[in-house]
Coordinates of C-alpha atoms and ligand atoms in Angstrom, one line a residue:
Chain A
X1 CA 32.6 12.0 103.9
X2 CA 29.9 13.8 105.9
X3 CA 28.8 17.3 105.1
X4 CA 30.3 20.3 106.7
X5 CA 28.4 21.9 109.5
X6 CA 28.6 25.7 109.1
X7 CA 27.6 28.3 111.7
X8 CA 27.4 31.8 110.3
X9 CA 25.6 35.1 110.6
X10 CA 23.5 36.2 107.6
X11 CA 22.2 39.8 107.7
X12 CA 22.7 39.8 111.4
X13 CA 20.8 36.6 112.1
X14 CA 22.6 33.4 113.2
X15 CA 22.3 30.7 110.6
X16 CA 23.5 27.1 110.5
X17 CA 23.6 24.9 107.5
X18 CA 25.1 21.7 106.1
X19 CA 27.1 21.7 102.8
X20 CA 29.4 19.8 100.6
X21 CA 32.9 21.1 99.8
X22 CA 32.0 21.8 96.1
X23 CA 28.9 24.0 97.0
X24 CA 29.5 27.7 96.7
X25 CA 28.2 30.3 99.1
X26 CA 25.8 31.3 96.2
X27 CA 24.5 27.7 95.8
X28 CA 23.8 27.6 99.6
X29 CA 22.2 31.0 99.7
X30 CA 19.9 30.3 96.8
X31 CA 19.2 26.6 96.9
X32 CA 19.4 25.8 100.6
X33 CA 18.5 29.0 102.4
X34 CA 15.9 30.4 100.0
X35 CA 17.8 33.7 99.7
X36 CA 17.4 34.1 96.0
X37 CA 18.1 37.8 95.8
X38 CA 21.7 37.1 94.9
X39 CA 21.7 36.0 91.2
X40 CA 23.9 33.7 89.3
X41 CA 24.8 35.4 86.0
X42 CA 28.0 33.6 85.1
X43 CA 29.3 31.5 88.0
X44 CA 32.9 32.6 87.2
X45 CA 33.4 36.0 88.9
X46 CA 32.8 38.0 85.8
X47 CA 29.3 39.6 86.2
X48 CA 28.9 40.5 89.9
X49 CA 25.2 39.5 90.0
X50 CA 26.1 37.4 93.1
X51 CA 27.8 40.2 95.0
X52 CA 27.6 39.8 98.8
X53 CA 29.8 41.0 101.7
X54 CA 31.8 38.5 103.7
X55 CA 33.3 40.0 106.9
X56 CA 32.5 43.4 105.4
X57 CA 34.4 42.7 102.2
X58 CA 32.6 42.8 98.8
X59 CA 33.1 39.5 97.0
X60 CA 31.4 37.2 94.4
X61 CA 29.4 34.6 96.3
X62 CA 29.9 32.3 93.3
X63 CA 33.7 32.2 94.0
X64 CA 33.4 31.5 97.7
X65 CA 33.0 28.0 99.1
X66 CA 30.1 27.8 101.5
X67 CA 32.4 25.9 103.9
X68 CA 34.7 29.0 104.0
X69 CA 32.1 31.2 105.8
X70 CA 32.1 29.3 109.0
X71 CA 32.0 31.8 111.8
X72 CA 31.9 34.7 109.3
X73 CA 29.4 37.5 108.9
X74 CA 27.6 37.4 105.5
X75 CA 25.5 40.3 104.2
X76 CA 23.2 39.9 101.2
X77 CA 20.7 42.0 99.3
X78 CA 18.0 40.7 101.6
X79 CA 19.5 42.6 104.4
X80 CA 19.7 46.0 102.7
X81 CA 16.1 47.2 103.3
X82 CA 15.1 47.7 106.9
X83 CA 11.8 45.9 107.2
X84 CA 9.5 47.7 104.7
X85 CA 11.8 50.7 104.5
X86 CA 13.8 50.6 101.4
X87 CA 17.5 51.7 101.5
X88 CA 18.0 55.1 99.7
X89 CA 19.8 53.2 96.9
X90 CA 16.8 50.9 96.3
X91 CA 14.4 53.9 96.4
X92 CA 16.4 55.9 93.9
X93 CA 16.9 52.9 91.6
X94 CA 13.1 52.6 91.5
X95 CA 12.3 56.3 91.2
X96 CA 14.9 56.8 88.4
X97 CA 14.2 53.5 86.6
X98 CA 17.9 52.5 86.9
X99 CA 17.0 48.9 86.0
X100 CA 15.2 47.1 83.2
X101 CA 15.2 43.3 83.6
X102 CA 16.7 43.7 87.1
X103 CA 19.0 40.7 87.1
X104 CA 22.0 42.8 87.8
X105 CA 20.3 45.1 90.3
X106 CA 20.8 43.2 93.6
X107 CA 24.5 42.9 93.0
X108 CA 24.8 46.5 92.0
X109 CA 22.9 47.7 95.0
X110 CA 25.1 45.6 97.3
X111 CA 28.3 46.8 95.6
X112 CA 27.2 50.4 95.5
X113 CA 26.2 50.4 99.2
X114 CA 29.7 49.1 100.0
X115 CA 31.2 52.0 98.0
X116 CA 29.0 54.6 99.6
X117 CA 30.0 53.4 103.1
X118 CA 33.7 53.8 102.1
X119 CA 33.3 57.0 100.1
X120 CA 30.0 59.0 100.7
X121 CA 30.7 61.3 97.7
X122 CA 32.3 59.3 94.8
X123 CA 32.6 61.0 91.4
X124 CA 31.5 59.3 88.2
X125 CA 34.8 57.8 87.5
X126 CA 35.1 56.2 90.9
X127 CA 31.6 54.8 90.6
X128 CA 32.3 53.3 87.2
X129 CA 35.6 51.7 88.4
X130 CA 34.1 50.4 91.5
X131 CA 31.2 48.8 89.6
X132 CA 33.3 47.5 86.7
X133 CA 32.7 44.0 87.9
X134 CA 29.0 44.4 87.8
X135 CA 27.7 43.8 84.3
X136 CA 24.4 45.1 83.1
X137 CA 23.1 43.9 79.7
X138 CA 20.1 46.3 79.6
X139 CA 20.6 49.8 80.9
X140 CA 23.9 51.0 79.4
X141 CA 25.0 51.9 82.9
X142 CA 24.3 55.7 82.7
X143 CA 21.1 55.5 84.8
X144 CA 22.9 53.2 87.2
X145 CA 25.7 55.7 87.7
X146 CA 23.4 58.6 88.1
X147 CA 21.2 56.7 90.6
X148 CA 24.2 55.9 92.7
X149 CA 25.2 59.6 92.7
X150 CA 21.7 60.7 93.6
X151 CA 21.4 58.1 96.4
X152 CA 24.8 59.3 97.7
X153 CA 23.3 62.8 97.8
X154 CA 20.2 61.6 99.6
X155 CA 22.4 59.8 102.2
X156 CA 24.7 62.7 102.8
X157 CA 21.8 65.1 103.4
X158 CA 20.0 62.6 105.7
Chain B
X1 CA 34.3 13.2 97.5
X2 CA 36.2 16.5 97.7
X3 CA 37.5 17.2 101.2
X4 CA 37.9 20.7 102.8
X5 CA 40.3 21.5 105.6
X6 CA 41.2 24.8 107.2
X7 CA 44.4 24.3 109.1
X8 CA 45.5 27.1 111.5
X9 CA 49.2 26.4 111.4
X10 CA 51.8 26.1 108.6
X11 CA 52.9 22.7 109.8
X12 CA 49.3 21.3 109.7
X13 CA 48.9 22.7 106.2
X14 CA 52.1 21.1 105.0
X15 CA 50.9 17.7 106.2
X16 CA 47.5 18.2 104.6
X17 CA 49.1 19.2 101.3
X18 CA 51.6 16.4 101.3
X19 CA 49.6 14.1 99.1
X20 CA 50.6 12.2 96.0
X21 CA 50.6 14.2 92.8
X22 CA 49.0 17.3 94.2
X23 CA 45.8 15.5 95.1
X24 CA 45.2 18.3 97.6
X25 CA 45.2 21.9 96.5
X26 CA 45.8 25.1 98.4
X27 CA 43.0 27.6 98.5
X28 CA 43.6 31.3 99.1
X29 CA 41.1 33.7 97.5
X30 CA 39.7 31.1 95.2
X31 CA 39.4 33.4 92.2
X32 CA 41.3 31.0 90.1
X33 CA 40.7 27.8 92.0
X34 CA 36.9 28.1 92.2
X35 CA 36.7 28.8 88.4
X36 CA 38.7 25.6 87.9
X37 CA 36.5 23.7 90.3
X38 CA 33.3 24.9 88.7
X39 CA 34.4 24.2 85.2
X40 CA 35.0 20.6 86.2
X41 CA 38.7 20.8 85.5
X42 CA 39.9 20.4 89.1
X43 CA 41.5 17.0 89.5
X44 CA 42.2 17.3 93.2
X45 CA 40.5 15.3 96.0
X46 CA 41.0 17.8 98.7
X47 CA 41.1 21.6 99.3
X48 CA 43.3 23.1 101.9
X49 CA 42.1 26.6 102.9
X50 CA 45.2 28.6 103.9
X51 CA 43.3 31.7 105.1
X52 CA 42.9 30.6 108.7
X53 CA 46.7 30.5 109.2
X54 CA 47.6 33.9 110.8
X55 CA 51.0 34.2 109.0
X56 CA 49.3 34.0 105.6
X57 CA 46.9 36.9 106.5
X58 CA 49.5 39.2 108.2
X59 CA 50.8 42.4 106.4
X60 CA 53.4 44.3 108.4
X61 CA 56.2 46.7 107.9
X62 CA 59.5 45.4 109.1
X63 CA 62.8 47.1 109.7
X64 CA 64.0 46.2 106.3
X65 CA 60.8 46.3 104.3
X66 CA 57.5 44.6 104.3
X67 CA 56.3 41.0 105.0
X68 CA 53.0 40.3 103.2
X69 CA 51.1 37.1 103.9
X70 CA 50.5 35.0 100.8
X71 CA 46.7 35.1 101.3
X72 CA 46.4 38.9 102.0
X73 CA 43.8 40.3 99.5
X74 CA 44.4 42.9 96.9
X75 CA 41.9 45.2 98.7
X76 CA 44.0 45.0 101.9
X77 CA 47.2 45.8 100.0
X78 CA 45.5 48.9 98.4
X79 CA 44.4 50.1 101.9
X80 CA 47.9 49.9 103.3
X81 CA 49.1 53.5 103.0
X82 CA 52.8 53.0 103.8
X83 CA 53.2 50.0 101.5
X84 CA 51.6 51.9 98.7
X85 CA 53.8 54.9 99.3
X86 CA 57.0 52.8 99.2
X87 CA 56.0 50.3 96.5
X88 CA 53.3 52.0 94.4
X89 CA 54.1 49.8 91.4
X90 CA 53.6 46.5 93.3
X91 CA 50.3 47.7 94.8
X92 CA 49.0 49.0 91.5
X93 CA 49.8 45.8 89.8
X94 CA 48.0 43.8 92.5
X95 CA 45.1 46.2 92.3
X96 CA 44.7 45.6 88.6
X97 CA 43.6 42.1 89.2
X98 CA 39.9 41.8 88.4
X99 CA 37.1 43.8 89.8
X100 CA 36.4 45.2 93.3
X101 CA 34.8 41.9 94.1
X102 CA 37.8 39.9 92.9
X103 CA 40.1 42.3 94.9
X104 CA 38.2 41.3 98.0
X105 CA 39.8 37.9 97.7
X106 CA 42.6 37.7 95.2
X107 CA 46.0 37.2 96.8
X108 CA 49.6 37.5 95.7
X109 CA 50.2 33.9 96.6
X110 CA 47.4 32.8 94.3
X111 CA 48.4 35.1 91.5
X112 CA 51.9 33.7 91.6
X113 CA 51.1 30.0 92.1
X114 CA 48.4 29.9 89.5
X115 CA 51.3 30.3 87.2
X116 CA 49.6 32.2 84.5
X117 CA 52.2 34.0 82.2
X118 CA 49.9 37.1 82.4
X119 CA 49.6 37.3 86.2
X120 CA 49.8 41.1 86.9
X121 CA 51.5 41.2 90.3
X122 CA 54.3 38.9 89.3
X123 CA 56.5 41.2 87.1
X124 CA 56.1 44.0 89.7
X125 CA 57.2 41.7 92.5
X126 CA 60.2 40.5 90.5
X127 CA 61.2 44.0 89.6
X128 CA 60.9 45.0 93.3
X129 CA 63.3 42.2 94.2
X130 CA 60.7 40.4 96.3
X131 CA 61.4 37.0 97.8
X132 CA 59.0 34.5 99.2
X133 CA 59.0 32.0 102.0
X134 CA 58.2 28.5 100.9
X135 CA 57.2 26.0 103.6
X136 CA 57.2 22.3 103.0
X137 CA 58.1 18.9 104.3
X138 CA 61.8 19.9 104.3
X139 CA 61.2 23.0 106.4
X140 CA 61.3 26.6 105.1
X141 CA 63.3 28.2 102.4
X142 CA 63.4 31.8 101.1
X143 CA 63.6 32.1 97.4
X144 CA 63.3 34.9 94.8
X145 CA 59.8 35.2 93.3
X146 CA 61.2 34.5 89.8
X147 CA 62.2 31.0 90.9
X148 CA 58.6 29.8 91.5
X149 CA 56.9 29.7 88.1
X150 CA 58.5 27.3 85.6
X151 CA 56.0 27.4 82.8
X152 CA 52.3 28.0 82.1
X153 CA 50.4 26.4 85.0
X154 CA 53.7 24.9 86.4
X155 CA 55.7 25.8 89.5
X156 CA 58.8 24.6 91.2
X157 CA 56.8 23.8 94.4
X158 CA 56.9 20.1 95.3
X159 CA 54.1 18.1 97.1
X160 CA 53.4 19.6 100.5
X161 CA 55.0 23.0 99.7
X162 CA 53.3 26.3 99.6
X163 CA 54.1 30.0 99.8
X164 CA 53.8 31.5 103.3
X165 CA 54.6 35.1 102.6
X166 CA 56.4 37.6 100.5
X167 CA 59.3 39.8 101.7
X168 CA 59.7 43.1 100.0
X169 CA 62.9 45.0 100.7
X170 CA 62.8 48.6 101.8
X171 CA 62.7 50.8 98.8
X172 CA 65.9 52.9 98.4
X173 CA 65.7 56.6 99.4
X174 CA 65.8 57.6 95.8
X175 CA 64.0 54.6 94.4
X176 CA 60.7 54.2 92.5
X177 CA 58.7 51.5 90.8
X178 CA 55.9 51.2 88.3
X179 CA 53.8 48.6 86.5
X180 CA 51.9 49.1 83.3
X181 CA 49.9 46.6 81.3
X182 CA 48.1 46.6 78.0
X183 CA 44.6 45.3 77.8
X184 CA 42.1 45.9 74.9
X185 CA 39.6 47.3 77.4
X186 CA 40.0 49.7 80.3
X187 CA 39.1 47.2 83.1
X188 CA 38.5 43.5 83.8
X189 CA 40.8 41.9 81.2
X190 CA 43.9 39.7 81.2
X191 CA 47.2 41.4 80.3
X192 CA 48.3 41.2 76.7
X193 CA 51.6 42.7 77.8
X194 CA 52.8 43.8 81.3
X195 CA 56.0 45.6 82.2
X196 CA 57.4 46.5 85.6
X197 CA 60.4 48.8 86.3
X198 CA 62.1 49.5 89.6
X199 CA 65.1 51.9 89.7
X200 CA 67.2 53.9 92.1
X201 CA 69.1 57.1 91.5
X202 CA 72.1 58.6 93.2
X203 CA 72.2 62.2 94.5
X204 CA 73.2 63.5 91.0
X205 CA 70.2 61.7 89.5
X206 CA 72.2 59.0 87.9
X207 CA 70.6 55.5 87.9
X208 CA 72.5 53.1 90.1
X209 CA 70.3 50.0 89.9
X210 CA 67.4 49.0 87.8
X211 CA 65.3 45.8 87.6
X212 CA 62.9 45.3 84.7
X213 CA 60.5 42.4 84.4
X214 CA 57.9 41.5 81.7
X215 CA 54.7 39.5 81.8
X216 CA 52.5 37.9 79.2
X217 CA 55.2 37.9 76.5
X218 CA 56.9 34.6 77.4
X219 CA 55.9 31.3 79.1
X220 CA 56.7 32.9 82.5
X221 CA 57.2 36.4 83.8
X222 CA 60.9 37.3 83.1
X223 CA 63.5 39.5 84.7
X224 CA 65.3 41.2 81.8
X225 CA 68.8 41.9 83.0
X226 CA 69.9 43.6 79.8
X227 CA 67.0 46.1 80.2
X228 CA 68.0 47.0 83.7
X229 CA 71.6 47.4 82.5
X230 CA 70.5 49.8 79.8
X231 CA 69.4 52.3 82.5
X232 CA 72.3 51.9 85.0
X233 CA 74.9 54.7 84.7
X234 CA 72.5 57.0 82.8
X235 CA 70.2 59.8 83.8
X236 CA 67.4 57.7 82.1
X237 CA 67.4 60.0 79.1
X238 CA 66.0 59.3 75.6
X239 CA 69.1 57.3 74.6
X240 CA 68.9 55.1 77.7
X241 CA 65.1 54.7 77.2
X242 CA 65.7 53.6 73.6
X243 CA 68.2 51.0 74.7
X244 CA 65.8 49.8 77.4
X245 CA 63.0 49.4 74.9
X246 CA 65.2 47.5 72.5
X247 CA 66.4 45.2 75.3
X248 CA 62.9 44.5 76.4
X249 CA 61.8 43.7 72.9
X250 CA 64.7 41.3 72.5
X251 CA 63.6 39.4 75.6
X252 CA 60.0 38.8 74.3
X253 CA 59.0 35.4 73.1
X254 CA 55.2 35.8 73.1
X255 CA 52.4 33.7 71.7
X256 CA 50.3 34.7 68.7
X257 CA 46.6 34.9 69.4
X258 CA 43.5 36.9 68.7
X259 CA 44.3 39.2 71.6
X260 CA 47.7 40.2 70.2
X261 CA 50.1 39.1 67.5
X262 CA 53.8 38.4 68.2
X263 CA 54.7 41.6 66.5
X264 CA 52.2 43.7 68.4
X265 CA 53.0 42.2 71.8
X266 CA 56.7 42.7 71.2
X267 CA 56.3 46.3 70.1
X268 CA 54.0 47.2 73.0
X269 CA 56.3 45.7 75.5
X270 CA 58.9 48.2 74.5
X271 CA 56.5 51.1 74.6
X272 CA 55.2 50.2 78.0
X273 CA 58.8 49.7 79.3
X274 CA 59.7 53.2 78.3
X275 CA 56.5 54.6 79.9
X276 CA 56.9 52.6 83.1
X277 CA 60.6 53.7 83.4
X278 CA 59.5 57.4 83.2
X279 CA 56.9 56.9 85.9
X280 CA 59.4 55.0 88.1
X281 CA 61.9 57.9 87.5
X282 CA 59.4 60.5 88.5
X283 CA 58.6 58.5 91.7
X284 CA 62.3 58.1 92.5
X285 CA 62.9 61.8 92.1
X286 CA 59.9 62.8 94.2
X287 CA 60.8 60.5 97.0
X288 CA 64.3 61.9 97.2
Ligands
FAD1 C1 36.8 37.9 86.9 C2 38.3 37.6 87.1 C3 39.2 38.6 86.7 C4 40.6 38.4 86.8 N1 41.4 39.3 86.4 C5 42.8 39.1 86.6 C6 43.7 40.1 86.2 O1 43.3 41.2 85.7 N2 45.0 39.9 86.4 C7 45.5 38.7 86.9 O2 46.7 38.6 87.1 N3 44.6 37.8 87.3 C8 43.3 37.9 87.2 N4 42.4 37.0 87.6 C9 42.9 35.7 88.1 C10 42.9 35.6 89.7 O3 42.0 36.5 90.2 C11 44.3 36.0 90.2 O4 45.3 35.1 89.7 C12 44.4 36.0 91.7 O5 45.5 36.7 92.2 C13 44.4 34.6 92.3 O6 44.5 34.7 93.7 P1 43.6 33.8 94.7 O7 44.0 34.1 96.1 O8 42.2 34.0 94.4 O9 44.1 32.3 94.3 P2 43.4 30.9 94.4 O10 42.3 30.8 93.4 O11 43.0 30.6 95.8 O12 44.6 30.0 94.0 C14 45.2 30.1 92.7 C15 46.2 28.9 92.5 O13 47.3 29.1 93.4 C16 47.4 28.0 94.3 N5 47.8 28.7 95.6 C17 47.1 29.7 96.2 N6 47.7 30.2 97.2 C18 48.9 29.5 97.3 C19 50.0 29.5 98.2 N7 50.1 30.4 99.2 N8 51.0 28.6 98.0 C20 50.9 27.8 97.0 N9 49.9 27.7 96.1 C21 48.9 28.6 96.3 C22 46.1 27.3 94.3 O14 46.2 26.0 94.6 C23 45.6 27.6 92.9 O15 46.3 26.6 92.0 C24 41.0 37.2 87.4 C25 40.1 36.2 87.9 C26 38.7 36.4 87.7 C27 37.7 35.4 88.2
FES2 S1 27.5 34.8 89.2 FE1 29.2 35.4 90.4 S2 30.2 36.9 89.3 FE2 28.7 36.2 87.9
FES3 S1 18.8 45.6 84.2 FE1 19.0 43.8 83.0 S2 21.1 43.3 83.3 FE2 21.0 45.2 84.3

């Protein structure tokens, strides 16, 4: 059987690619399109390192078939900064050292950005619940939660 | 080679799924199916994506309740204010499934048809008296949710059949439901025990109907008739709650594993039933 021809929009740009049924969106982003910002931590929906938005919805790219995103809008970590201008979340994560190895960071930034667009002023509990599917083996989460709160503050006062 | 199809009508999907021995598998949110695919356990030769069929994505209030497309995501259920107000237990149960990311995709149809004994939304749907529309080669039939799962990983659906939508009745004026589960952590874990209670009161506060369903304590989620009967005709006082807890424990036939012994699961099922009944009672009173 021939490959699927998929037309999609990634970070606002029209993109076309060919894929097999068994390829996930994460496989295609990383291996075919060179968008390696989304990470594969587990491949089974547990770690959130592959977090992306499909049609505005936060999902694990490792649990989406690439063939499913035909005519859908996909947003990845690569679309978060505007040119050289970092998103407030990215800037605060850097300033506050809310990362160590950084494997979880792209997924956490994508997920936190989706939260702040829905709720510009989440409390600590809301942040912890929203990010419960984003595992971090290094930081112990405290700095991450505080960075999200601080970025929220920056964004509210912008 | 694994095929992928995305039919846009129910009839097309029935034809695509009508293959010998489930050679084609339905895909909703993929949060179970893709895990199976990636682990190499998926025996199917084809995937039939149901999400492009409008009926499976629709969620609407009807005169006598709600009709929820089988592929509607947990996140969409949680955002539906009137559904949440009428059936908080059902929505809470659906929203317990996985993380925010999993919620973006996980559906009621997938949760039910994956046929895990621990599926969170299933006891809540059963307690609510939900029915589902099954489409297949023989046309459509509407059946109670509890008739779908027959054992771990097994359903009563035949080749070509799939769940189109769920029909939730209107909650009674003095009705309330609740779902509670026990997991060893606070988030992101599979239920060791789950209990749903849905009850209605009369003007004097006496319970007139009650449906109680348990999950993860038997090969399938179960409606426990005796547990509902323990509440009917009472004001849901301590005596009634004790009878409820005993009836729930008597209906448990759990497995023994590292996540919970038989004794533990059985005990906790009773405790959760009592707590869920109190929440459902408060909700019934505050809706009146
Ligand atoms: C990290 C993680 C955490 C999870 N946590 C929980 C949890 O806390 N509680 C819980 O209950 N589950 C949990 N799950 C399991 C899963 O998310 C749920 O069972 C979910 O509801 C499945 O829905 P889906 O739409 O993704 O199903 P899919 O994966 O698309 O399908 C599941 C199964 O149902 C079949 N199917 C799907 N739709 C239909 C239909 N309309 N008609 C007939 N057959 C159909 C498919 O062929 C497949 O066999 C978790 C999964 C992951 C990966
Ligand atoms: S790689 Fe997708 S959740 Fe871990
Ligand atoms: S910084 Fe290493 S996993 Fe989070």
